[in-house]
XYZ file of C-alpha atoms in Angstrom:
388
model
C -7.915 -36.124 -117.977
C -4.214 -36.559 -118.735
C -1.251 -36.186 -116.409
C 0.420 -32.763 -116.075
C 4.164 -32.631 -115.419
C 6.501 -29.957 -114.084
C 9.215 -29.460 -116.704
C 11.070 -26.441 -115.311
C 10.927 -23.743 -112.641
C 12.470 -20.337 -112.044
C 12.242 -17.377 -109.711
C 13.934 -14.209 -108.566
C 15.213 -13.451 -105.110
C 12.310 -12.059 -103.075
C 12.749 -8.772 -101.230
C 12.763 -5.055 -101.794
C 13.845 -4.457 -105.396
C 12.503 -0.970 -106.040
C 14.692 -0.397 -109.093
C 13.018 -3.272 -110.953
C 9.555 -3.201 -112.517
C 7.029 -6.018 -112.580
C 8.094 -6.661 -116.181
C 11.768 -6.874 -115.175
C 11.033 -9.316 -112.360
C 8.642 -11.439 -114.413
C 11.020 -11.693 -117.376
C 13.873 -12.811 -115.094
C 11.736 -15.591 -113.588
C 10.504 -16.710 -117.011
C 14.027 -16.862 -118.419
C 15.132 -18.934 -115.425
C 12.240 -21.366 -115.953
C 12.979 -21.656 -119.672
C 16.629 -22.371 -118.929
C 15.656 -24.981 -116.355
C 13.188 -26.667 -118.735
C 15.739 -26.625 -121.572
C 13.149 -25.909 -124.247
C 12.537 -23.076 -126.680
C 10.126 -20.392 -125.436
C 8.605 -20.607 -128.915
C 7.135 -23.949 -127.800
C 4.739 -22.287 -125.357
C 1.152 -22.622 -126.497
C -0.461 -20.531 -123.746
C 0.480 -18.507 -120.672
C -1.090 -17.295 -117.439
C 0.239 -14.695 -115.010
C -0.970 -14.081 -111.473
C -0.626 -10.539 -110.151
C -2.590 -8.307 -107.824
C -1.197 -4.849 -108.520
C 0.585 -5.362 -111.834
C 0.116 -3.100 -114.863
C -2.410 -3.681 -117.590
C -1.674 -6.712 -119.794
C 1.046 -7.875 -117.424
C 1.636 -11.295 -118.983
C 1.911 -9.961 -122.535
C 4.316 -7.233 -121.405
C 6.528 -9.773 -119.652
C 6.576 -12.494 -122.280
C 7.129 -10.238 -125.265
C 10.448 -9.342 -123.621
C 11.609 -12.940 -123.961
C 10.355 -13.397 -127.513
C 7.009 -15.034 -126.735
C 4.014 -13.589 -128.573
C 0.950 -14.459 -130.642
C -0.344 -17.112 -128.239
C -3.339 -16.917 -125.876
C -2.223 -15.136 -122.677
C -4.197 -14.206 -119.582
C -3.502 -12.067 -116.525
C -5.221 -13.447 -113.411
C -6.100 -11.702 -110.148
C -7.264 -13.636 -107.080
C -5.489 -11.742 -104.273
C -2.744 -13.858 -102.671
C -4.058 -16.888 -104.598
C -3.399 -15.191 -107.964
C -0.331 -17.323 -108.700
C -2.151 -20.475 -107.581
C -4.972 -19.548 -109.956
C -2.563 -19.075 -112.871
C -1.140 -22.543 -112.255
C -4.596 -24.062 -111.889
C -5.773 -22.633 -115.202
C -2.688 -23.903 -117.032
C -3.045 -27.281 -115.321
C -6.670 -27.440 -116.468
C -5.797 -26.600 -120.079
C -3.128 -29.293 -120.281
C -5.042 -31.955 -118.364
C -8.009 -31.509 -120.714
C -5.753 -31.875 -123.745
C -6.214 -28.318 -125.026
C -2.468 -27.616 -124.988
C 0.719 -29.646 -124.544
C 2.965 -27.056 -122.912
C 2.669 -23.623 -121.364
C 3.993 -21.358 -118.646
C 2.394 -20.023 -115.477
C 4.003 -17.151 -113.651
C 3.377 -14.725 -110.847
C 4.921 -11.292 -110.501
C 4.537 -8.399 -108.087
C 6.291 -5.182 -107.180
C 4.851 -3.820 -103.963
C 7.566 -1.167 -104.060
C 6.003 0.211 -107.254
C 2.551 0.036 -105.685
C 3.743 1.891 -102.579
C 5.303 4.660 -104.670
C 1.944 5.260 -106.319
C -0.456 4.794 -103.425
C 1.592 4.959 -100.222
C 2.810 2.212 -97.930
C 0.426 -0.424 -96.702
C -2.434 -2.271 -98.371
C -5.472 -0.008 -98.275
C -9.103 -1.101 -98.105
C -10.830 -2.008 -101.350
C -13.490 0.279 -102.754
C -16.871 -0.456 -101.136
C -15.164 -2.537 -98.429
C -16.889 -0.721 -95.574
C -15.486 -3.019 -92.909
C -11.978 -2.529 -94.275
C -12.433 1.213 -94.006
C -13.407 0.651 -90.355
C -10.074 -1.198 -89.827
C -11.509 -4.734 -90.031
C -8.589 -5.810 -92.202
C -6.412 -8.916 -92.434
C -4.342 -8.149 -89.306
C -7.524 -7.725 -87.271
C -9.021 -10.913 -88.728
C -5.936 -12.964 -87.951
C -5.732 -11.395 -84.498
C -9.229 -12.776 -83.940
C -8.008 -16.144 -85.242
C -5.065 -16.097 -82.799
C -7.319 -15.224 -79.880
C -9.675 -18.015 -80.885
C -6.715 -20.437 -80.948
C -5.898 -19.461 -77.370
C -9.534 -19.628 -76.236
C -10.648 -22.804 -78.053
C -7.422 -24.764 -78.526
C -5.424 -23.792 -75.453
C -2.646 -22.188 -77.484
C -0.146 -19.969 -75.706
C 1.659 -16.934 -77.096
C 4.681 -19.198 -77.536
C 2.543 -21.485 -79.722
C 1.293 -18.534 -81.764
C 4.865 -17.340 -82.381
C 6.337 -20.777 -83.060
C 5.771 -20.804 -86.863
C 7.540 -17.450 -87.189
C 10.527 -18.728 -85.193
C 10.637 -21.983 -87.172
C 10.286 -20.323 -90.565
C 12.841 -17.575 -89.959
C 15.299 -20.284 -88.966
C 14.576 -22.214 -92.180
C 14.954 -19.084 -94.294
C 18.582 -18.793 -93.202
C 19.426 -21.532 -95.731
C 17.290 -20.333 -98.647
C 19.173 -18.291 -101.278
C 15.887 -16.757 -102.496
C 14.592 -15.552 -99.106
C 14.145 -11.925 -98.120
C 15.178 -12.463 -94.487
C 18.128 -14.544 -93.379
C 17.961 -13.905 -89.662
C 16.645 -15.995 -86.793
C 14.202 -14.464 -84.325
C 13.411 -15.391 -80.733
C 10.128 -15.356 -78.874
C 11.340 -12.413 -76.811
C 12.243 -10.444 -79.950
C 8.881 -11.201 -81.520
C 6.923 -10.036 -78.497
C 9.093 -6.928 -78.127
C 8.383 -5.823 -81.702
C 5.611 -3.242 -82.274
C 2.029 -4.385 -81.715
C -0.145 -4.503 -84.835
C -3.398 -6.101 -83.654
C -3.290 -7.846 -80.285
C -1.680 -10.396 -80.013
C -0.034 -9.954 -83.441
C 3.242 -8.047 -83.469
C 5.375 -6.968 -86.426
C 7.603 -10.058 -86.305
C 4.573 -12.312 -86.605
C 3.777 -10.701 -89.987
C 5.276 -11.410 -93.388
C 6.937 -8.466 -95.146
C 5.809 -6.725 -98.305
C 8.077 -7.827 -101.123
C 8.969 -7.671 -104.791
C 9.617 -10.765 -106.869
C 8.460 -13.256 -109.467
C 8.284 -17.006 -110.030
C 7.466 -19.156 -113.074
C 6.790 -22.814 -113.848
C 6.633 -24.707 -117.148
C 3.936 -27.393 -117.233
C 3.410 -29.966 -119.962
C 1.544 -33.094 -120.976
C 2.919 -36.586 -120.457
C 3.634 -36.995 -124.166
C 5.507 -33.684 -124.338
C 7.414 -34.556 -121.154
C 8.611 -37.864 -122.582
C 9.880 -36.149 -125.736
C 11.444 -33.024 -124.255
C 12.578 -33.735 -120.697
C 16.383 -33.628 -120.698
C 16.996 -33.756 -116.949
C 16.929 -37.519 -116.605
C 18.450 -37.302 -113.123
C 15.194 -35.761 -111.895
C 12.328 -38.078 -110.987
C 9.172 -37.147 -112.907
C 7.009 -34.780 -110.830
C 3.409 -34.120 -111.753
C 0.513 -32.085 -110.413
C -1.862 -34.772 -109.192
C -4.541 -32.420 -107.899
C -5.355 -28.739 -108.315
C -8.273 -26.810 -106.831
C -9.350 -23.199 -106.517
C -11.974 -23.046 -103.775
C -13.978 -19.859 -103.181
C -15.931 -18.871 -100.091
C -19.446 -17.788 -99.364
C -20.180 -14.322 -98.030
C -20.079 -15.145 -94.318
C -17.539 -17.966 -94.127
C -14.898 -15.967 -92.254
C -17.361 -14.591 -89.711
C -18.665 -18.074 -88.902
C -15.414 -19.418 -87.459
C -11.884 -18.282 -88.366
C -10.609 -21.734 -87.348
C -12.867 -23.419 -89.902
C -12.581 -21.522 -93.194
C -14.639 -23.621 -95.582
C -12.688 -22.525 -98.644
C -9.515 -24.013 -97.145
C -11.113 -27.139 -95.737
C -13.109 -27.993 -98.865
C -10.327 -26.996 -101.235
C -7.860 -29.306 -99.516
C -10.373 -32.155 -99.363
C -11.125 -31.899 -103.076
C -7.423 -31.766 -103.955
C -6.725 -34.871 -101.857
C -9.569 -36.706 -103.586
C -8.228 -35.746 -107.020
C -4.756 -36.967 -106.086
C -6.044 -40.084 -104.331
C -4.083 -39.474 -101.118
C -4.675 -39.443 -97.372
C -3.145 -36.279 -95.850
C -2.518 -37.965 -92.507
C -0.501 -40.727 -94.133
C 0.838 -39.577 -97.480
C 1.926 -35.935 -97.409
C 5.651 -35.494 -96.787
C 6.078 -31.727 -97.130
C 3.878 -28.612 -97.253
C 4.377 -25.020 -98.340
C 1.498 -22.849 -97.160
C 0.298 -19.272 -96.721
C 1.740 -17.978 -93.426
C 1.184 -14.244 -93.805
C 0.757 -14.255 -90.011
C 2.425 -16.715 -87.685
C -0.802 -17.881 -86.058
C -2.316 -18.475 -89.483
C 0.063 -21.395 -90.051
C -0.805 -22.865 -86.657
C -4.509 -22.813 -87.505
C -3.903 -24.208 -91.014
C -2.592 -27.545 -89.731
C -6.146 -28.585 -88.806
C -7.974 -26.914 -91.693
C -5.735 -28.612 -94.245
C -6.133 -31.997 -92.575
C -2.469 -32.440 -91.647
C -3.635 -33.515 -88.200
C -6.971 -34.452 -86.660
C -9.477 -31.777 -85.689
C -8.578 -30.053 -82.439
C -4.978 -31.339 -82.467
C -3.180 -28.531 -84.312
C -1.473 -27.108 -81.239
C -0.328 -30.540 -80.092
C 0.852 -31.247 -83.653
C 3.026 -28.137 -83.555
C 4.330 -28.883 -80.064
C 5.411 -32.347 -81.234
C 7.699 -30.601 -83.768
C 6.164 -32.737 -86.522
C 6.238 -29.670 -88.787
C 10.013 -29.153 -88.591
C 12.678 -30.702 -90.805
C 13.050 -34.262 -89.578
C 9.431 -34.309 -88.380
C 6.520 -36.281 -89.819
C 5.349 -33.481 -92.125
C 7.655 -30.443 -92.427
C 5.742 -27.235 -93.149
C 7.336 -24.264 -94.920
C 10.906 -25.617 -95.008
C 11.617 -22.814 -97.498
C 11.095 -20.291 -94.710
C 7.530 -19.543 -95.757
C 6.162 -16.059 -96.284
C 7.568 -15.116 -92.889
C 11.121 -15.433 -94.199
C 10.748 -15.613 -97.978
C 8.639 -12.470 -98.174
C 5.323 -12.140 -99.970
C 5.163 -10.587 -103.453
C 1.457 -11.271 -103.599
C 0.924 -12.604 -107.124
C 4.178 -14.558 -107.134
C 3.792 -16.554 -103.928
C 1.295 -19.071 -105.305
C 3.762 -20.038 -108.019
C 6.722 -19.978 -105.651
C 5.180 -22.553 -103.288
C 4.610 -24.969 -106.187
C 8.218 -24.474 -107.277
C 9.464 -25.201 -103.764
C 7.461 -28.424 -103.589
C 8.857 -29.460 -106.986
C 12.396 -28.841 -105.671
C 11.649 -31.009 -102.663
C 10.337 -33.881 -104.783
C 13.328 -33.588 -107.116
C 15.671 -33.653 -104.106
C 17.072 -30.209 -104.965
C 16.157 -28.228 -101.828
C 19.683 -28.179 -100.413
C 19.989 -27.698 -96.663
C 16.191 -27.568 -96.364
C 15.626 -30.889 -98.139
C 12.983 -33.203 -96.688
C 14.453 -36.672 -96.976
C 12.552 -39.048 -99.220
C 9.793 -36.558 -100.078
C 7.391 -38.053 -102.633
C 4.128 -36.156 -102.054
C 3.804 -32.456 -101.301
C 1.138 -29.791 -101.012
C 1.282 -26.116 -102.025
C -1.419 -23.825 -100.622
C -2.271 -20.132 -100.828
C -5.134 -18.167 -99.306
C -6.242 -14.843 -100.706
C -9.117 -12.515 -100.130
C -10.726 -9.688 -98.253
C -10.713 -11.220 -94.792
C -12.979 -8.959 -92.784
C -15.924 -10.353 -90.845
C -19.075 -10.551 -92.942
C -18.481 -9.688 -96.593
C -15.394 -11.859 -96.878
C -14.657 -13.188 -100.367
C -11.832 -15.704 -100.054
C -10.057 -17.916 -102.592
C -7.916 -20.871 -101.537
C -5.546 -22.470 -104.022
C -4.313 -26.013 -103.377
C -1.971 -28.051 -105.555
C -0.820 -31.600 -104.783
C 2.429 -32.713 -106.412
C 3.653 -36.291 -106.555
C 6.654 -38.177 -107.934
């Protein structure tokens, strides 16, 4: 398998943009990525787009707007891991030598979805447990309660990622929220599923992100940004669950644990020693706290202590979500898996501005998507390791 390099990235501001369609948002992100890569869009040999609620033939509709047609294109749906899946499929094509260059994007307009179906994400058809209110908030409430019962976490620990990530989002020009929150404000916000309150939840958002990937040979011929250190995807995994994984133990989701392990093996790294920065799925504040252990950023049972040491803040051993994460960035579902890869690329290029992790050379991007109920819980975890 050959090396796969990041040639260019682009994205829109995330937030409520109800006057823009999925096609508008996707085209803007693609144009930004093309401009950043400094190549002709006619060079693209294939394209993948991650979206959960986009229209039929989303990727074709987006790319034809920027003059890209008559190449193989695929629209991918894997819940919140849709964008991660689009990147993984493009990575696979290039690493196997099928293509030299292509684009992966993610685009979502939850405003458009809400206009059609009402606010909120409703249960899927035949999801009996979802219809009984066993939805993501209730699952992650169970996870938070398990953190307090099994790991000794306090409510302050549960809320810490939200506080940290809202503070980081203040410096991100693409973020939906640019406002700090306090523990008192979080706990005073409306209760969703005990102990989860509104300010522990990411917002619904509109937005798009895109990344141009290429082979080593293409990179050597076409990379014009010589000031950037070469950044490549050293490992990429989509890991899917079994039927009862989530009901077994919410603190030990096998799709996350095995996906991360496989990605580390592909990249040849030790997460405890080598990872400098992480962007991960923090749809709920306590979810990030639990992810530290499942992704191997600390030893088993030490996630709460890891957070309390402030190792996950800028200046710490392994900053997590220095972009502001989903808590501050917002979460246009299909776009987030691409956005986290873009943010890691910025970090490794040294282009993250006020949120730059000094000397970052290895980073991880992770997304988790699925129907997280209790028994019938299909889950897909996307993990990409980037190195310079």
